[in-house]
Short mmCIF file of C-alpha atoms in Angstrom, two decimals:
data_model
loop_
_atom_site.label_atom_id
_atom_site.label_comp_id
_atom_site.label_asym_id
_atom_site.label_seq_id
_atom_site.Cartn_x
_atom_site.Cartn_y
_atom_site.Cartn_z
CA MET A 20 120.39 43.96 136.72
CA HIS A 21 124.01 44.16 137.69
CA LEU A 22 126.54 41.39 137.30
CA SER A 23 129.29 41.80 139.90
CA GLU A 24 132.79 42.84 138.88
CA GLY A 25 134.97 39.87 137.93
CA ILE A 26 132.13 37.33 137.62
CA LEU A 27 132.41 37.02 133.82
CA PRO A 28 135.49 35.46 132.21
CA MET A 29 137.48 37.86 130.04
CA LYS A 30 136.26 36.58 126.65
CA TRP A 31 132.61 36.86 127.70
CA ALA A 32 133.13 40.32 129.15
CA ALA A 33 134.69 41.37 125.81
CA ALA A 34 131.87 39.76 123.81
CA TRP A 35 129.19 41.71 125.73
CA TYR A 36 131.17 44.91 125.25
CA ALA A 37 131.05 44.20 121.50
CA VAL A 38 127.26 43.84 121.71
CA ALA A 39 126.73 47.01 123.78
CA ILE A 40 129.12 49.52 122.18
CA PRO A 41 127.26 49.90 118.82
CA PHE A 42 124.03 50.77 120.66
CA VAL A 43 125.80 53.34 122.84
CA ALA A 44 127.49 54.79 119.72
CA LYS A 45 124.11 55.04 117.96
CA GLY A 46 122.72 56.81 121.03
CA ILE A 47 125.55 59.34 120.95
CA ALA A 48 125.01 59.99 117.22
CA ASP A 49 121.25 60.46 117.79
CA VAL A 50 121.80 62.89 120.67
CA LYS A 51 124.20 64.96 118.56
CA LYS A 52 121.48 65.36 115.90
CA LYS A 53 118.68 66.00 118.39
CA ALA A 54 120.68 68.47 120.50
CA LYS A 55 121.10 70.73 117.45
CA ALA A 56 117.33 71.20 117.22
CA GLU A 57 116.61 71.03 120.96
CA PRO A 58 119.68 72.17 122.91
CA TYR A 59 118.13 71.40 126.32
CA PHE A 60 118.23 67.72 125.39
CA LYS A 61 121.73 67.04 126.76
CA PRO A 62 120.90 68.31 130.26
CA LEU A 63 117.65 66.33 130.06
CA LEU A 64 119.58 63.12 129.35
CA GLY A 65 121.88 63.90 132.27
CA MET A 66 118.86 64.30 134.56
CA MET A 67 117.34 61.08 133.20
CA ALA A 68 120.62 59.23 133.90
CA ALA A 69 120.54 60.62 137.46
CA ALA A 70 116.91 59.44 137.85
CA VAL A 71 117.77 55.93 136.53
CA PHE A 72 120.76 55.88 138.89
CA ILE A 73 118.60 56.68 141.91
CA ILE A 74 115.89 54.17 141.02
CA SER A 75 118.27 51.33 140.20
CA CYS A 76 120.64 51.68 143.16
CA MET A 77 118.54 49.80 145.67
CA PRO A 78 120.20 46.37 145.45
CA VAL A 79 118.60 43.17 146.73
CA PRO A 80 121.26 40.41 146.58
CA VAL A 81 120.28 37.13 144.87
CA PRO A 82 123.16 34.97 146.09
CA THR A 83 122.06 31.75 144.41
CA ALA A 84 122.49 33.42 141.03
CA GLY A 85 125.53 35.56 141.81
CA THR A 86 123.93 38.95 141.15
CA CYS A 87 121.94 41.78 142.69
CA SER A 88 118.31 42.58 142.07
CA HIS A 89 116.53 45.96 142.04
CA PRO A 90 114.06 48.05 140.03
CA CYS A 91 115.72 48.94 136.71
CA GLY A 92 114.24 52.31 135.84
CA THR A 93 115.12 51.75 132.19
CA GLY A 94 111.52 51.02 131.22
CA MET A 95 110.62 54.46 132.46
CA SER A 96 113.43 56.18 130.55
CA ALA A 97 112.70 54.19 127.36
CA ILE A 98 109.06 55.34 127.40
CA LEU A 99 110.10 58.97 127.80
CA ILE A 100 113.16 59.35 125.58
CA GLY A 101 113.08 56.26 123.33
CA PRO A 102 115.02 52.99 123.53
CA VAL A 103 118.30 54.03 121.93
CA MET A 104 118.79 57.10 124.10
CA SER A 105 117.65 55.08 127.09
CA ILE A 106 120.58 52.72 126.40
CA LEU A 107 122.96 55.70 126.44
CA VAL A 108 121.46 56.92 129.72
CA THR A 109 121.73 53.42 131.21
CA SER A 110 125.40 53.17 130.21
CA ILE A 111 126.10 56.35 132.20
CA ALA A 112 124.10 55.28 135.26
CA LEU A 113 125.84 51.89 135.25
CA PHE A 114 129.29 53.47 134.94
CA ILE A 115 128.75 55.72 137.98
CA GLN A 116 127.23 52.86 139.99
CA ALA A 117 130.15 50.54 139.20
CA LEU A 118 132.68 53.17 140.24
CA PHE A 119 131.12 54.51 143.41
CA LEU A 120 128.85 51.77 144.73
CA ALA A 121 130.59 48.56 143.55
CA HIS A 122 127.17 47.89 142.08
CA GLY A 123 127.84 46.13 138.78
CA GLY A 124 131.33 46.46 137.38
CA ILE A 125 133.57 47.91 134.72
CA THR A 126 134.39 44.47 133.28
CA THR A 127 130.70 43.55 133.30
CA TRP A 128 129.60 46.97 131.99
CA GLY A 129 128.90 45.63 128.48
CA ALA A 130 126.84 42.72 129.81
CA ASP A 131 124.91 45.02 132.15
CA ILE A 132 124.14 47.44 129.29
CA ALA A 133 122.96 44.51 127.15
CA SER A 134 120.53 43.28 129.81
CA MET A 135 119.35 46.47 131.52
CA GLY A 136 119.78 48.89 128.63
CA ILE A 137 119.11 46.99 125.43
CA ALA A 138 116.68 44.24 126.51
CA GLY A 139 114.89 46.34 129.13
CA SER A 140 114.53 49.48 127.03
CA PHE A 141 113.31 47.82 123.84
CA ALA A 142 110.85 45.59 125.72
CA ALA A 143 109.36 48.59 127.53
CA TYR A 144 109.27 50.94 124.55
CA PHE A 145 107.51 48.59 122.11
CA THR A 146 105.08 47.30 124.74
CA PHE A 147 104.11 50.83 125.76
CA LYS A 148 103.68 52.02 122.16
CA LEU A 149 101.65 48.94 121.21
CA LEU A 150 99.29 49.23 124.18
CA ARG A 151 98.84 52.98 123.71
CA ARG A 152 97.95 52.34 120.06
CA PHE A 153 95.12 50.11 121.32
CA LYS A 154 93.97 52.96 123.61
CA PHE A 155 95.02 51.39 126.91
CA SER A 156 95.40 53.92 129.74
CA PHE A 157 98.78 55.41 130.63
CA PHE A 158 98.86 53.40 133.85
CA ALA A 159 98.02 50.05 132.21
CA SER A 160 100.46 50.60 129.33
CA GLY A 161 103.22 51.72 131.68
CA PHE A 162 102.51 48.88 134.10
CA VAL A 163 102.84 46.13 131.47
CA ALA A 164 105.85 47.88 129.91
CA GLY A 165 107.57 48.08 133.31
CA VAL A 166 106.88 44.44 134.17
CA LEU A 167 108.11 43.18 130.79
CA ALA A 168 111.18 45.44 130.87
CA ASP A 169 112.12 44.03 134.26
CA TRP A 170 111.59 40.42 133.29
CA ALA A 171 113.37 40.87 129.94
CA THR A 172 116.34 42.31 131.83
CA TYR A 173 116.52 39.37 134.20
CA ALA A 174 116.06 36.76 131.47
CA THR A 175 118.97 38.33 129.58
CA THR A 176 121.13 38.42 132.70
CA SER A 177 120.35 34.77 133.37
CA PHE A 178 121.44 33.95 129.83
CA GLU A 179 124.63 35.99 130.27
CA LEU A 180 125.50 34.13 133.47
CA ALA A 181 124.57 30.72 132.11
CA SER A 182 126.50 31.15 128.87
CA ALA A 183 129.62 32.29 130.72
CA LEU A 184 129.60 29.83 133.61
CA HIS A 185 128.03 26.60 132.30
CA GLY A 186 131.42 24.93 131.63
CA ASN A 187 130.83 21.29 130.68
CA LYS A 188 127.20 21.31 131.82
CA PRO A 189 124.35 21.94 129.32
CA LEU A 190 123.65 25.67 128.77
CA GLY A 191 119.85 25.27 128.85
CA ARG A 192 119.87 23.52 132.21
CA LEU A 193 121.95 26.18 133.92
CA PHE A 194 119.89 28.93 132.27
CA ILE A 195 116.67 27.44 133.69
CA THR A 196 118.33 26.95 137.10
CA ILE A 197 119.37 30.60 137.24
CA LEU A 198 115.94 31.76 136.05
CA ILE A 199 114.34 29.75 138.85
CA ALA A 200 116.85 31.16 141.33
CA PHE A 201 115.69 34.66 140.36
CA ILE A 202 111.97 33.95 140.77
CA PRO A 203 111.69 34.76 144.52
CA THR A 204 112.89 38.30 143.91
CA GLN A 205 112.03 38.86 140.27
CA LEU A 206 108.33 38.12 140.31
CA PRO A 207 107.58 40.73 143.01
CA LEU A 208 110.24 43.14 141.72
CA GLY A 209 108.81 42.99 138.21
CA ILE A 210 105.40 43.89 139.58
CA LEU A 211 106.95 46.68 141.67
CA GLU A 212 108.64 47.96 138.51
CA GLY A 213 105.26 47.83 136.79
CA PHE A 214 103.64 50.00 139.47
CA LEU A 215 106.64 52.34 139.36
CA THR A 216 106.51 52.76 135.57
CA GLY A 217 102.71 52.81 135.28
CA GLY A 218 102.39 55.17 138.25
CA MET A 219 105.00 57.47 136.76
CA ALA A 220 103.29 57.55 133.34
CA ALA A 221 99.86 58.20 134.86
CA PHE A 222 101.18 60.84 137.28
CA VAL A 223 103.05 62.78 134.57
CA ALA A 224 100.09 62.48 132.15
CA ARG A 225 97.78 63.91 134.85
CA ARG A 226 100.03 66.66 136.24
CA ARG A 227 102.28 67.63 133.33
CA PRO A 228 100.93 66.29 130.03
CA ASP A 229 103.10 68.87 128.24
CA ILE A 230 106.20 66.82 129.14
CA LEU A 231 104.80 63.70 127.45
CA MET A 232 103.75 65.76 124.42
CA LYS A 233 107.15 67.41 124.16
CA LEU A 234 108.98 64.07 124.44
CA LYS A 235 106.48 62.36 122.09
CA ALA A 236 105.77 59.76 124.76
CA THR A 237 102.03 59.62 124.27
CA MET B 241 126.90 59.12 155.69
CA ARG B 242 124.66 59.05 152.61
CA ASN B 243 126.89 61.52 150.78
CA GLU B 244 130.02 59.60 151.80
CA ILE B 245 128.61 56.44 150.22
CA PHE B 246 127.72 58.14 146.92
CA ALA B 247 130.21 60.96 146.63
CA ASP B 248 133.91 61.11 145.84
CA THR B 249 134.65 62.57 149.30
CA PHE B 250 137.76 60.44 149.85
CA ALA B 251 139.13 61.27 146.41
CA ARG B 252 139.16 64.97 147.35
CA ARG B 253 141.64 64.39 150.20
CA GLU B 254 145.28 65.24 149.70
CA ASN B 255 147.52 62.15 149.78
CA ILE B 256 150.07 60.20 147.77
CA PHE B 257 147.47 58.26 145.76
CA THR B 258 145.23 61.21 144.90
CA ARG B 259 148.28 63.07 143.56
CA ILE B 260 149.05 60.39 140.94
CA ASP B 261 147.84 61.23 137.41
CA ALA B 262 144.41 59.67 136.72
CA ARG B 263 145.61 58.25 133.38
CA ILE B 264 148.36 56.29 135.13
CA LYS B 265 145.89 54.99 137.70
CA ILE B 266 143.40 53.93 135.01
CA ALA B 267 146.11 52.12 133.04
CA PHE B 268 147.41 50.41 136.19
CA ILE B 269 143.94 49.36 137.40
CA ALA B 270 142.96 48.11 133.92
CA ALA B 271 146.15 46.04 133.65
CA SER B 272 145.63 44.65 137.18
CA ILE B 273 142.00 43.68 136.47
CA LEU B 274 143.00 41.97 133.21
CA THR B 275 145.67 40.03 135.14
CA ILE B 276 143.09 39.04 137.75
CA LEU B 277 140.54 37.92 135.15
CA SER B 278 143.09 35.78 133.33
CA SER B 279 144.43 34.28 136.55
CA LYS B 280 144.08 30.49 136.89
CA THR B 281 144.68 30.49 140.66
CA PRO B 282 143.17 32.67 143.42
CA HIS B 283 146.57 33.86 144.67
CA ALA B 284 146.98 36.97 142.49
CA PRO B 285 143.38 38.24 143.06
CA PHE B 286 143.65 37.70 146.84
CA VAL B 287 147.00 39.50 146.97
CA ALA B 288 145.48 42.42 144.98
CA ALA B 289 142.50 42.55 147.37
CA LEU B 290 144.79 42.58 150.43
CA LEU B 291 146.99 45.30 148.94
CA VAL B 292 143.97 47.50 148.20
CA ILE B 293 142.53 46.99 151.70
CA THR B 294 145.92 47.92 153.18
CA ALA B 295 146.14 51.03 150.98
CA LEU B 296 142.59 52.13 151.87
CA SER B 297 143.32 51.60 155.59
CA PHE B 298 146.40 53.79 155.14
CA LEU B 299 144.10 56.43 153.60
CA ARG B 300 141.84 56.16 156.67
CA VAL B 301 138.74 55.16 154.71
CA PRO B 302 136.23 54.13 157.43
CA PHE B 303 135.65 50.39 157.53
CA LYS B 304 131.88 50.98 157.65
CA ILE B 305 131.92 52.80 154.30
CA LEU B 306 134.06 50.10 152.72
CA ALA B 307 131.80 47.37 154.14
CA LEU B 308 128.67 49.13 152.83
CA ARG B 309 130.11 49.47 149.35
CA LEU B 310 131.34 45.87 149.38
CA ALA B 311 128.22 44.34 150.92
CA ALA B 312 126.53 43.19 147.72
CA PRO B 313 129.58 41.77 145.86
CA LEU B 314 130.98 40.27 149.08
CA GLY B 315 127.71 38.51 149.93
CA ILE B 316 127.43 37.17 146.40
CA ALA B 317 131.06 36.05 146.30
CA LEU B 318 130.80 34.21 149.63
CA THR B 319 127.56 32.48 148.66
CA LEU B 320 128.95 31.42 145.30
CA PHE B 321 131.91 30.04 147.24
CA LEU B 322 129.59 28.00 149.49
CA ILE B 323 127.63 26.71 146.47
CA LYS B 324 130.84 25.61 144.80
CA ILE B 325 131.90 23.80 148.00
CA PHE B 326 128.53 22.03 147.95
CA TYR B 327 129.29 20.83 144.40
CA CYS B 328 132.84 19.78 145.52
CA GLU B 329 134.41 22.52 143.38
CA LEU B 330 136.41 24.25 146.11
CA ASN B 331 139.11 25.61 143.77
CA SER B 332 136.61 27.02 141.30
CA GLY B 333 134.67 28.67 144.15
CA LEU B 334 137.81 30.20 145.60
CA LEU B 335 138.80 31.50 142.17
CA ILE B 336 135.45 33.23 141.46
CA THR B 337 135.37 34.72 144.99
CA ALA B 338 138.93 35.97 144.70
CA LYS B 339 138.38 37.44 141.23
CA THR B 340 135.21 39.26 142.33
CA MET B 341 136.80 40.69 145.47
CA GLY B 342 140.10 41.58 143.83
CA SER B 343 138.62 43.39 140.85
CA THR B 344 135.85 45.10 142.87
CA LEU B 345 138.36 46.45 145.38
CA LEU B 346 140.62 47.71 142.59
CA VAL B 347 137.74 49.70 141.07
CA LEU B 348 136.82 51.05 144.52
CA PHE B 349 140.44 52.06 145.03
CA LEU B 350 140.29 54.01 141.77
CA SER B 351 137.06 55.81 142.73
CA MET B 352 138.32 56.54 146.26
CA THR B 353 141.53 58.13 145.04
CA THR B 354 140.33 59.94 141.90
CA THR B 355 137.55 62.51 141.60
CA LEU B 356 135.02 61.89 138.85
CA ASP B 357 135.99 65.02 136.92
CA ARG B 358 139.65 63.91 136.80
CA LEU B 359 138.61 60.39 135.93
CA LEU B 360 136.46 61.60 133.05
CA ALA B 361 139.17 63.99 131.86
CA ALA B 362 141.48 60.98 131.71
CA CYS B 363 138.79 59.00 129.88
CA ARG B 364 138.65 61.82 127.31
CA TRP B 365 142.42 61.42 126.85
CA PHE B 366 141.72 57.71 126.17
CA ARG B 367 139.35 58.86 123.35
CA VAL B 368 136.01 58.29 125.11
CA PRO B 369 133.44 60.48 123.24
CA GLY B 370 133.12 64.00 124.66
CA LEU B 371 129.33 63.96 124.53
CA TRP B 372 129.15 60.85 126.72
CA ILE B 373 131.48 62.48 129.23
CA GLU B 374 129.46 65.72 129.22
CA ILE B 375 126.20 63.90 129.97
CA CYS B 376 127.96 61.80 132.61
CA LEU B 377 129.18 64.92 134.44
CA ILE B 378 125.70 66.48 134.35
CA ALA B 379 124.22 63.23 135.68
CA TYR B 380 126.72 63.01 138.54
CA ARG B 381 126.12 66.64 139.51
CA TYR B 382 122.34 66.17 139.68
CA ILE B 383 122.21 62.76 141.35
CA PHE B 384 122.48 64.49 144.73
CA VAL B 385 119.86 67.14 143.85
CA LEU B 386 117.33 64.55 142.68
CA LEU B 387 118.15 62.27 145.61
CA GLU B 388 117.37 65.07 148.08
CA ASP B 389 114.08 65.72 146.25
CA ALA B 390 113.20 62.03 146.24
CA ILE B 391 113.87 61.79 149.99
CA THR B 392 111.77 64.91 150.67
CA VAL B 393 108.81 63.51 148.67
CA TYR B 394 109.23 60.07 150.28
CA ASP B 395 109.26 61.57 153.80
CA ALA B 396 106.14 63.62 153.01
CA GLN B 397 104.38 60.53 151.65
CA THR B 398 105.37 58.50 154.73
CA LEU B 399 104.05 61.20 157.08
CA ARG B 400 100.74 61.07 155.21
CA LEU B 401 100.63 57.25 155.67
CA GLY B 402 101.46 56.73 152.01
CA TYR B 403 103.26 53.47 152.77
CA SER B 404 100.92 52.14 155.47
CA SER B 405 99.53 49.35 153.28
CA PRO B 406 100.83 47.52 150.17
CA ILE B 407 98.23 49.13 147.88
CA LYS B 408 99.00 52.64 149.18
CA ALA B 409 102.72 51.88 148.86
CA PHE B 410 102.36 50.83 145.20
CA ARG B 411 100.42 54.02 144.48
CA SER B 412 102.89 56.19 146.37
CA ILE B 413 105.93 54.74 144.62
CA GLY B 414 104.43 55.56 141.21
CA CYS B 415 103.77 59.15 142.32
CA LEU B 416 107.32 59.34 143.68
CA ALA B 417 108.75 58.21 140.32
CA GLY B 418 106.51 60.71 138.49
CA ALA B 419 107.59 63.55 140.80
CA ILE B 420 111.28 62.70 140.16
CA ILE B 421 110.71 62.75 136.38
CA ILE B 422 108.88 66.10 136.48
CA ARG B 423 111.63 67.56 138.68
CA ALA B 424 114.31 66.15 136.34
CA TYR B 425 112.61 67.69 133.30
CA ASP B 426 112.16 71.13 134.90
CA GLN B 427 115.72 71.06 136.22
CA SER B 428 117.08 70.21 132.76
CA ILE B 429 115.40 73.32 131.29
CA ALA B 430 116.65 75.50 134.17
CA THR B 431 120.15 74.06 133.88
CA TYR B 432 120.25 74.60 130.14
CA GLU B 433 119.12 78.23 130.51
CA ALA B 434 121.70 78.84 133.25
CA MET B 435 124.44 77.27 131.12
CA MET B 436 123.39 79.29 128.07
CA MET B 437 123.58 82.53 130.08
CA ARG B 438 127.19 81.59 130.87
CA GLY B 439 128.11 81.10 127.21
CA TYR B 440 127.24 77.43 126.67
CA ARG B 441 126.33 76.70 123.05
CA GLY B 442 125.84 72.94 123.21
#
């Protein structure tokens, strides 16, 4: 989910930066440790950022809510490389998108990382791990993880918009209004994201199970 | 056209704006965006938007490219404006529209006059972590490679009627995502080996 440049007032933009930066810093610290043992990991993260960029750069405008909609791709990256590194990858994909596609923004970068990176990645990762523990198939686990990652992202974005723009009106009312405004695109897009993530997990498990083993994504 | 939308083609041209140091441009754009965000009236953001459009016209950036890049934020800004008019909040609507357009155009101006490598070198000067910049450069380099692969797979799926019904489309899109991930993984190993042969030590 991408909030357009300039939509958030300055104090809210700064507040979401404060939320996002510690997660990105933790991701950087983790990569430094991991890259010592597995030096190919940095190029792998670069490739994953490129993949997230490609998947999440198909915007569908949702004018009533003031944002764009699209598959996130973060559920997929969280399953493969873990939630914290997925946040790092998302921060890079969002930065390039904001610069070259006017998709998202530099001032809304923190808020976009919070919704797409933090909420989306953690929702997908824990859902996938939980369902795999109960022996669900790769497709079913990936499907539910993808759907929940997408919906968690959009719920967070709705909260970000509502908290910044509610003014004198009640926060809860605007939050619900924005959530409802997202429904026409988010319900189908969440399901699309589910097929994307579940299909990816099943395809990789069938064709190249060594990748899932290597990344401990089983 | 696809590469012109994604790539920093315009930033590689030789002109007065591309010759300015990236650090100066970043500082100027950041200060301008902060001014726009703290503005209480739409005048300053609209003036900034007009100035950027004039500068980009001077740089002969095709209107079609600019329109494509601005389509999503422009559509959103105009609709928010109409919603605000509906709620009799004309000034507030104008302000949000102006802020969105002004700040979006400023960022586009930066990306159309500065190549990503220069931009990231300047970011390093502003103490952005080197590891983040390194991964960002790898990602930017391979976006185009993976995009070509994704288009090739998509075209092959389409020719085999992979998107001829919703169920087939859902199945095909999962396979497409899986193929991109496998390609990304294999490419990361190949890239690492190639970099190591050239003296890269992580």
